[in-house]
Short mmCIF file of C-alpha atoms in Angstrom, two decimals:
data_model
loop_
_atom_site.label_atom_id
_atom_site.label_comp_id
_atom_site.label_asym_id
_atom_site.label_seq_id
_atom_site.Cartn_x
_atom_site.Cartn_y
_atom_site.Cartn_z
CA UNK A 1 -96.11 -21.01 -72.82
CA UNK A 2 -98.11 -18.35 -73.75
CA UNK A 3 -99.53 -15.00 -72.49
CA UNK A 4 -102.79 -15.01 -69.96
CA UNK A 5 -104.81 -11.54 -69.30
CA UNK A 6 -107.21 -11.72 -67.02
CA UNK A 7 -109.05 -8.46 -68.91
CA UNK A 8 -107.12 -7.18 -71.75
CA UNK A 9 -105.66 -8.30 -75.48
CA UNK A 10 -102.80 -10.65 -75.44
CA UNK A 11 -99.64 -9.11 -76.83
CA UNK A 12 -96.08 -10.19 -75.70
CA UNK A 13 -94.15 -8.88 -72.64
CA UNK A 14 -90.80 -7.38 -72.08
CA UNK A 15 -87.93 -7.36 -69.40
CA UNK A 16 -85.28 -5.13 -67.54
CA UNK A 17 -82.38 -3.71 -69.39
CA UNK A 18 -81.15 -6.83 -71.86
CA UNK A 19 -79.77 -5.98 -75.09
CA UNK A 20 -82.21 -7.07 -77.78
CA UNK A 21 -81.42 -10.98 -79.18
CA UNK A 22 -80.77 -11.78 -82.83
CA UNK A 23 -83.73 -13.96 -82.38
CA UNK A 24 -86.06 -12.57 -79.95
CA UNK A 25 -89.72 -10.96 -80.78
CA UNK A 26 -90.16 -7.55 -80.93
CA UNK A 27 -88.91 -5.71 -77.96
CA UNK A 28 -91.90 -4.26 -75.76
CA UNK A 29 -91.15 -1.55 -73.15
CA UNK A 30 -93.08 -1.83 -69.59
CA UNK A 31 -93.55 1.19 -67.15
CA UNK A 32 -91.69 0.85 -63.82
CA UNK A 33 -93.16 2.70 -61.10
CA UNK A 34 -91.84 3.09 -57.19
CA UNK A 35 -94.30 3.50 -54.27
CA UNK A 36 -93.75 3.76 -50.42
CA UNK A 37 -95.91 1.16 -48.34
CA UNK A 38 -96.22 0.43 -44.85
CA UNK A 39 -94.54 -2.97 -45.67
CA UNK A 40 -91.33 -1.50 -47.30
CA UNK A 41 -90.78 0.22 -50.84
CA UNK A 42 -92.44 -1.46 -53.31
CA UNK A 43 -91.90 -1.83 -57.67
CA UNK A 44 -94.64 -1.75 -60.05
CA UNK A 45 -94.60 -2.63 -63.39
CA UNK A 46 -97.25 -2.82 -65.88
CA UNK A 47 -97.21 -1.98 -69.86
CA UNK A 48 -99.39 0.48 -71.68
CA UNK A 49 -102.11 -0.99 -71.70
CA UNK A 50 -102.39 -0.53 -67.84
CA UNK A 51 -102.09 -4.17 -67.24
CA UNK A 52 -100.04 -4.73 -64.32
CA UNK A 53 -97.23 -7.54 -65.06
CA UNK A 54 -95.20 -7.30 -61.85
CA UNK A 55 -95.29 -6.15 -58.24
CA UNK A 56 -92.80 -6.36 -55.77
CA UNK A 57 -91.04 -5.31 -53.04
CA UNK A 58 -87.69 -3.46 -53.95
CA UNK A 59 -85.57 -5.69 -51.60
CA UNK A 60 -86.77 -8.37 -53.62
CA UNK A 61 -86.11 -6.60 -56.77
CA UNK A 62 -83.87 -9.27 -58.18
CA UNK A 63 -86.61 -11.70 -57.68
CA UNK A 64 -88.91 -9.88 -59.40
CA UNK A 65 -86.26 -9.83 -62.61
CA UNK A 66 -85.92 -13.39 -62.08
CA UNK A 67 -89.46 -13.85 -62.82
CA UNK A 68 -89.70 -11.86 -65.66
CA UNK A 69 -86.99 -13.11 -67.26
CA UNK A 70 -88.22 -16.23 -66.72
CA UNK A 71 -91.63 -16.08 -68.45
CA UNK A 72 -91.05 -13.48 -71.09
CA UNK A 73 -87.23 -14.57 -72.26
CA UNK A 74 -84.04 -12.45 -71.25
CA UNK A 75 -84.61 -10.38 -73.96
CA UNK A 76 -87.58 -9.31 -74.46
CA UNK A 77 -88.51 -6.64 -72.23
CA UNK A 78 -87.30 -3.15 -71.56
CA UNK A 79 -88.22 -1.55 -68.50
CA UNK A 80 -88.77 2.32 -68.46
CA UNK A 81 -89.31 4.71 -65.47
CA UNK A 82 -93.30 5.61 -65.07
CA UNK A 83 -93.80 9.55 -66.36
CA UNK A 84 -97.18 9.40 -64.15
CA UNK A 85 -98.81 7.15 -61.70
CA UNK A 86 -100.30 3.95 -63.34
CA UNK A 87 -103.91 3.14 -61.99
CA UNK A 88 -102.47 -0.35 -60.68
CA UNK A 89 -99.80 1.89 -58.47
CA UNK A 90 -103.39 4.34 -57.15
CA UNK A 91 -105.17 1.05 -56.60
CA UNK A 92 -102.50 -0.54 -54.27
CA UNK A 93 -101.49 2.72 -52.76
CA UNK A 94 -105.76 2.71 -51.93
CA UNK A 95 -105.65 -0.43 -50.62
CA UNK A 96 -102.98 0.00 -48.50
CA UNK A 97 -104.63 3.19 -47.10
CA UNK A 98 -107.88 0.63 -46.19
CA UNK A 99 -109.83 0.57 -49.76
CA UNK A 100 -108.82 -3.43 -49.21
CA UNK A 101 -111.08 -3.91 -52.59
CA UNK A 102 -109.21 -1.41 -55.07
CA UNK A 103 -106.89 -4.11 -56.11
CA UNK A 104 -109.91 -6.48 -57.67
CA UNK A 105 -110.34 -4.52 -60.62
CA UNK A 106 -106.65 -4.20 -61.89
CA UNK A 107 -106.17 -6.23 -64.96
CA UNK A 108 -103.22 -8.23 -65.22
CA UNK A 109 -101.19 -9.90 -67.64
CA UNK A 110 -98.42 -12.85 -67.48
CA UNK A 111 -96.66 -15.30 -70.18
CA UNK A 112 -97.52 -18.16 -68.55
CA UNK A 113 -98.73 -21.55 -68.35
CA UNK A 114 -102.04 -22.51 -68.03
CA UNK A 115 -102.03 -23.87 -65.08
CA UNK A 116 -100.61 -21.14 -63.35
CA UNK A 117 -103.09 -19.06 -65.41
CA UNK A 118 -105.95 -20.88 -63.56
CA UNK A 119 -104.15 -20.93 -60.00
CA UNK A 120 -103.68 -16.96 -60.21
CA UNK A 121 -107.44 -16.44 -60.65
CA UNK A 122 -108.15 -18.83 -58.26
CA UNK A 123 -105.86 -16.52 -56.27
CA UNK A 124 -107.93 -13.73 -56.98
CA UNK A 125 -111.36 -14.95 -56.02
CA UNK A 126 -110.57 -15.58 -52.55
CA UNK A 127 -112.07 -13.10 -50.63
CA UNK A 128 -110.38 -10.21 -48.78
CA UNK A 129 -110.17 -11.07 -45.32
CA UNK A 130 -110.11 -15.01 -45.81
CA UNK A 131 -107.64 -17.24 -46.15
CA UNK A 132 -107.58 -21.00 -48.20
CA UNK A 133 -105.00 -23.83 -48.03
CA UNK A 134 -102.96 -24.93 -50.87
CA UNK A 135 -104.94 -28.49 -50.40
CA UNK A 136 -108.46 -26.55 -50.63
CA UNK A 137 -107.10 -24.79 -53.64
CA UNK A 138 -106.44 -27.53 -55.31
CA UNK A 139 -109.26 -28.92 -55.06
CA UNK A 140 -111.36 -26.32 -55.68
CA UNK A 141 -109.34 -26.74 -59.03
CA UNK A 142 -110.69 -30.29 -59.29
CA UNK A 143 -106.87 -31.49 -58.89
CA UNK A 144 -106.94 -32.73 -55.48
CA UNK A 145 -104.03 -34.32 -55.30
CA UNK A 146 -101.79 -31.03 -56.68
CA UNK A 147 -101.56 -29.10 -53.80
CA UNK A 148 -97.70 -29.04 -54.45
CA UNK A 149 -98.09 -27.90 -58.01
CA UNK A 150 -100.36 -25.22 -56.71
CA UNK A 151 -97.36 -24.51 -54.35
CA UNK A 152 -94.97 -23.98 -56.92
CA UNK A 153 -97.33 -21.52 -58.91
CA UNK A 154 -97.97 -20.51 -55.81
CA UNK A 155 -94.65 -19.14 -55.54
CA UNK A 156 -93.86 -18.46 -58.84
CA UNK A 157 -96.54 -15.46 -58.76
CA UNK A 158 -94.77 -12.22 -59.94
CA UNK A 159 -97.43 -10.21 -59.09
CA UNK A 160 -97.15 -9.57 -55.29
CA UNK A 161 -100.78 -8.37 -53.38
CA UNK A 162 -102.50 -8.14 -56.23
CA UNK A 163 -102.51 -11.60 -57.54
CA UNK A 164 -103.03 -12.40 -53.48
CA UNK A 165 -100.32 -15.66 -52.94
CA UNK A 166 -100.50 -14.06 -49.11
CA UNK A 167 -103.78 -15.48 -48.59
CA UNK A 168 -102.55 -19.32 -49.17
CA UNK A 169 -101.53 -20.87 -45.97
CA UNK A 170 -100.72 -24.58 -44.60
CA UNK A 171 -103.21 -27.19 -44.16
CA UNK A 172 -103.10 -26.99 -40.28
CA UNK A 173 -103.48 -22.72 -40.53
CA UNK A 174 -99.44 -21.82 -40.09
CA UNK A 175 -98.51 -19.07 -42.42
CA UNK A 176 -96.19 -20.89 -44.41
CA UNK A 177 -93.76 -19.32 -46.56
CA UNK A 178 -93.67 -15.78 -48.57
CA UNK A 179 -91.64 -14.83 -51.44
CA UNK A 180 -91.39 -11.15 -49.48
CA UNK A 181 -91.11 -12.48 -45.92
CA UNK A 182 -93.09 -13.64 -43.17
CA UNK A 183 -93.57 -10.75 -41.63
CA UNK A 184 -95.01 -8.91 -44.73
CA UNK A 185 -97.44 -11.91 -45.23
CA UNK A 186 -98.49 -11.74 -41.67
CA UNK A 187 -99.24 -7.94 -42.10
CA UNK A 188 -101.24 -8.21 -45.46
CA UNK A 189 -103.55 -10.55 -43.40
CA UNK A 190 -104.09 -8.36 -40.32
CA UNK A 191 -104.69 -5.80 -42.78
CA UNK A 192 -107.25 -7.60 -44.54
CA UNK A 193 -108.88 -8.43 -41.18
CA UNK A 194 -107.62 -12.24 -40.96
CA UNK A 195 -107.77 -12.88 -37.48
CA UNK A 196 -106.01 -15.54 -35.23
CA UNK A 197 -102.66 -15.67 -37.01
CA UNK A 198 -100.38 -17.75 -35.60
CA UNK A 199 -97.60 -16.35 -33.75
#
């Protein structure tokens, strides 16, 4: 596993509140930030480089510590409260006030795999306002026959909205599911201008 950014230097990632490991690497600190969206309260994290590493929604917060823990080690990351806005918290908070493009341009950065590397850009080049199926996806990907691998990375995405998992639906259009609900994945798509969502 190693670390992906999208537009930044690679460097190693941190998590919430461990105490540091005999063994770990170094401990990095990332900036947590808190900001009020239609959809519910939301958590943004991202280091100092101003690459975002997770997004959230804070009644999903122990999801989002799941993840992190999960592709950066239980010890490894320290998380701090903001002491200003980050750019990725002004770019969401534009988007949700109808700037549906301010989101494109945040860089992000995950220890990952490489295959979930190349399903979270795929992630971000679908369009605002459209919508793919994880079958289309992966085969866009040239792996036709991985839609449920794209599934899994699919959900496996710790960086809500931005890194747009909402825009993946089933083959025959249904929504599917959403790591923050349903509901929230049916409003991101209104929002974007999807139309006919089913019901």
């Amino acid at each position: 596993m190693s670390e992906n950014r999208q537009t930044s230097d690679g460097k190693r990632a941190i998590v919430p509140g461990y105490p540091a490991e005999p063994f770990a690497l170094p401990l990095q600190t990332f900036q947590l930030e808190h900001i009020e969206t239609p959809t519910g309260r939301m958590l943004v994290v991202a280091d100092d480089d101003g690459c975002l590493r997770a997004a959230d929604w804070q009644d999903h917060e122990d999801r989002m510590h799941q993840l992190i823990r999960r592709y950066y080690g239980a010890y490894a990351v320290r998380l701090h409260a903001a002491t200003k806005p980050s750019a990725a918290s002004q770019a969401l908070a534009a988007y949700f006030d109808g700037d549906l493009t301010a989101i494109d341009a945040i860089p992000v950065a995950t220890r990952t795999t490489p295959f979930q590397t190349e399903v979270w850009a795929a992630l971000r080049r679908i369009p605002v306002g459209r919508t793919m199926s994880y079958g289309a996806l992966a085969a866009q990907l040239g792996r036709a026959n991985a839609a449920r691998a794209v599934g899994h990375a699919n959900g496996s995405n710790p960086i809500s909205i931005v890194v747009p998992c909402h825009r993946l639906i089933g083959a025959d259009a249904t929504l599917t599911g959403y790591g923050g609900g349903i509901e929230r994945k049916r409003w991101l798509l209104a929002h974007e201008g999807v139309q006919g969502l089913d019901a």
